[in-house]
Amino acid sequence: MTFEAEQLGGSGPELAVLLRELRKRAGLSGDRLAARCNMSQSKVSRIENGRTRPSLVDVEAILRAVQAPPELVAEASALARMANTEWRNLRELRRKGLGTRQAQLKGLEASSTHMRYFLLSMVTGLLATPEYVRASLAHSPADVSKAVAGKLERQAVLHDVSKRFTFLLTEQAVRWPVVPPLVLAAQMDRLSSLSHFPNVRIGVIPMGAETPRVPLNTFTIYDASLVTIETSAGSLVLRDGRDVRASLQEFAEYETCAVFGEEFRARLAEWAAGCRA
């Protein structure tokens, strides 16, 4: 099955219809299918009515239970992968308003307990000074006033000690001249200050550090349920458990290469002094 990027995340209704038809073709009631799959009948009903997005594991269990023919196994698996992967085009995000994007991120942060951020090239808005936030959006042709306000408003979540945050930044992300040197030094001071928060862990991967793989993208992991991957053209949202576990493994590998605590703050102080000089 071939598909366009814009189709990602939109195959849920088609998948629901296919799974319902396969169950009926197999002569199974919802209760019997639920028993075979070790899931509740209400969950089967929600999946078949498109109210619950099934994981790839759920879909595989259903396909085995109904003894689906190989060609329909391939079709259903492709639809499930599409349903659990969403593409958010940057042009579309700008059309809807970047402020809307900030509201979506705020909702994700509100519903998550442990958030992990791998920052390849820039400081994220949660850690940024107002000057850095404005400069990071300066290239946008759209009105960014709501986006700036939304980014700064979201920073309040860092004070919620019921939540945990782990930020991994490359040295490039910390030192990239998004703003003039004196403003960049103030941004480094803010990172140092935030690293003292009891629920916030910030580390940097220094230039020259050996990493187990070459990082290609900025990404964020929300608990163990969802990953967003940022590209220059837009963002991918991955919900399949295997994708999330792979991202958690990648994050853990980078975490072993980072410096934290006093060593992290010492490096920030050195770089900030260079900016002020």
mmCIF file of N, CA, C and O in Angstrom, residues 192 195-196 202 259-269:
data_model
loop_
_atom_site.group_PDB
_atom_site.id
_atom_site.type_symbol
_atom_site.label_atom_id
_atom_site.label_comp_id
_atom_site.label_asym_id
_atom_site.label_seq_id
_atom_site.Cartn_x
_atom_site.Cartn_y
_atom_site.Cartn_z
ATOM 1 N N SER A 192 21.183 27.417 33.381
ATOM 2 C CA SER A 192 21.862 27.096 34.633
ATOM 3 C C SER A 192 20.897 27.191 35.812
ATOM 4 O O SER A 192 20.863 26.312 36.681
ATOM 5 N N SER A 195 18.351 24.351 35.922
ATOM 6 C CA SER A 195 18.927 23.045 36.258
ATOM 7 C C SER A 195 18.896 22.773 37.762
ATOM 8 O O SER A 195 19.144 21.641 38.186
ATOM 9 N N HIS A 196 18.604 23.794 38.564
ATOM 10 C CA HIS A 196 18.479 23.605 40.016
ATOM 11 C C HIS A 196 17.083 23.148 40.420
ATOM 12 O O HIS A 196 16.877 22.773 41.582
ATOM 13 N N ILE A 202 18.755 18.739 33.333
ATOM 14 C CA ILE A 202 19.254 19.277 32.071
ATOM 15 C C ILE A 202 20.701 18.845 31.891
ATOM 16 O O ILE A 202 21.521 19.014 32.801
ATOM 17 N N VAL A 259 26.705 15.577 30.172
ATOM 18 C CA VAL A 259 27.160 15.991 31.502
ATOM 19 C C VAL A 259 26.029 16.775 32.160
ATOM 20 O O VAL A 259 25.285 17.508 31.505
ATOM 21 N N PHE A 260 25.894 16.606 33.485
ATOM 22 C CA PHE A 260 24.804 17.207 34.239
ATOM 23 C C PHE A 260 25.360 17.930 35.461
ATOM 24 O O PHE A 260 26.561 17.909 35.728
ATOM 25 N N GLY A 261 24.464 18.562 36.202
ATOM 26 C CA GLY A 261 24.817 19.144 37.496
ATOM 27 C C GLY A 261 25.899 20.202 37.416
ATOM 28 O O GLY A 261 25.884 21.089 36.556
ATOM 29 N N GLU A 262 26.867 20.124 38.346
ATOM 30 C CA GLU A 262 27.899 21.151 38.440
ATOM 31 C C GLU A 262 28.760 21.225 37.191
ATOM 32 O O GLU A 262 29.176 22.314 36.784
ATOM 33 N N GLU A 263 29.041 20.082 36.580
ATOM 34 C CA GLU A 263 29.843 20.109 35.357
ATOM 35 C C GLU A 263 29.084 20.813 34.236
ATOM 36 O O GLU A 263 29.663 21.588 33.457
ATOM 37 N N PHE A 264 27.789 20.554 34.147
ATOM 38 C CA PHE A 264 26.955 21.238 33.157
ATOM 39 C C PHE A 264 26.969 22.745 33.393
ATOM 40 O O PHE A 264 27.191 23.542 32.474
ATOM 41 N N ARG A 265 26.776 23.155 34.648
ATOM 42 C CA ARG A 265 26.737 24.592 34.953
ATOM 43 C C ARG A 265 28.107 25.248 34.745
ATOM 44 O O ARG A 265 28.190 26.408 34.342
ATOM 45 N N ALA A 266 29.185 24.504 34.997
ATOM 46 C CA ALA A 266 30.529 25.055 34.771
ATOM 47 C C ALA A 266 30.752 25.333 33.287
ATOM 48 O O ALA A 266 31.345 26.363 32.911
ATOM 49 N N ARG A 267 30.301 24.430 32.446
ATOM 50 C CA ARG A 267 30.445 24.651 31.006
ATOM 51 C C ARG A 267 29.610 25.843 30.555
ATOM 52 O O ARG A 267 30.056 26.653 29.736
ATOM 53 N N LEU A 268 28.392 25.948 31.075
ATOM 54 C CA LEU A 268 27.556 27.101 30.729
ATOM 55 C C LEU A 268 28.233 28.404 31.132
ATOM 56 O O LEU A 268 28.229 29.389 30.374
ATOM 57 N N ALA A 269 28.812 28.430 32.325
ATOM 58 C CA ALA A 269 29.474 29.643 32.805
ATOM 59 C C ALA A 269 30.644 30.011 31.893
ATOM 60 O O ALA A 269 30.859 31.193 31.582
#
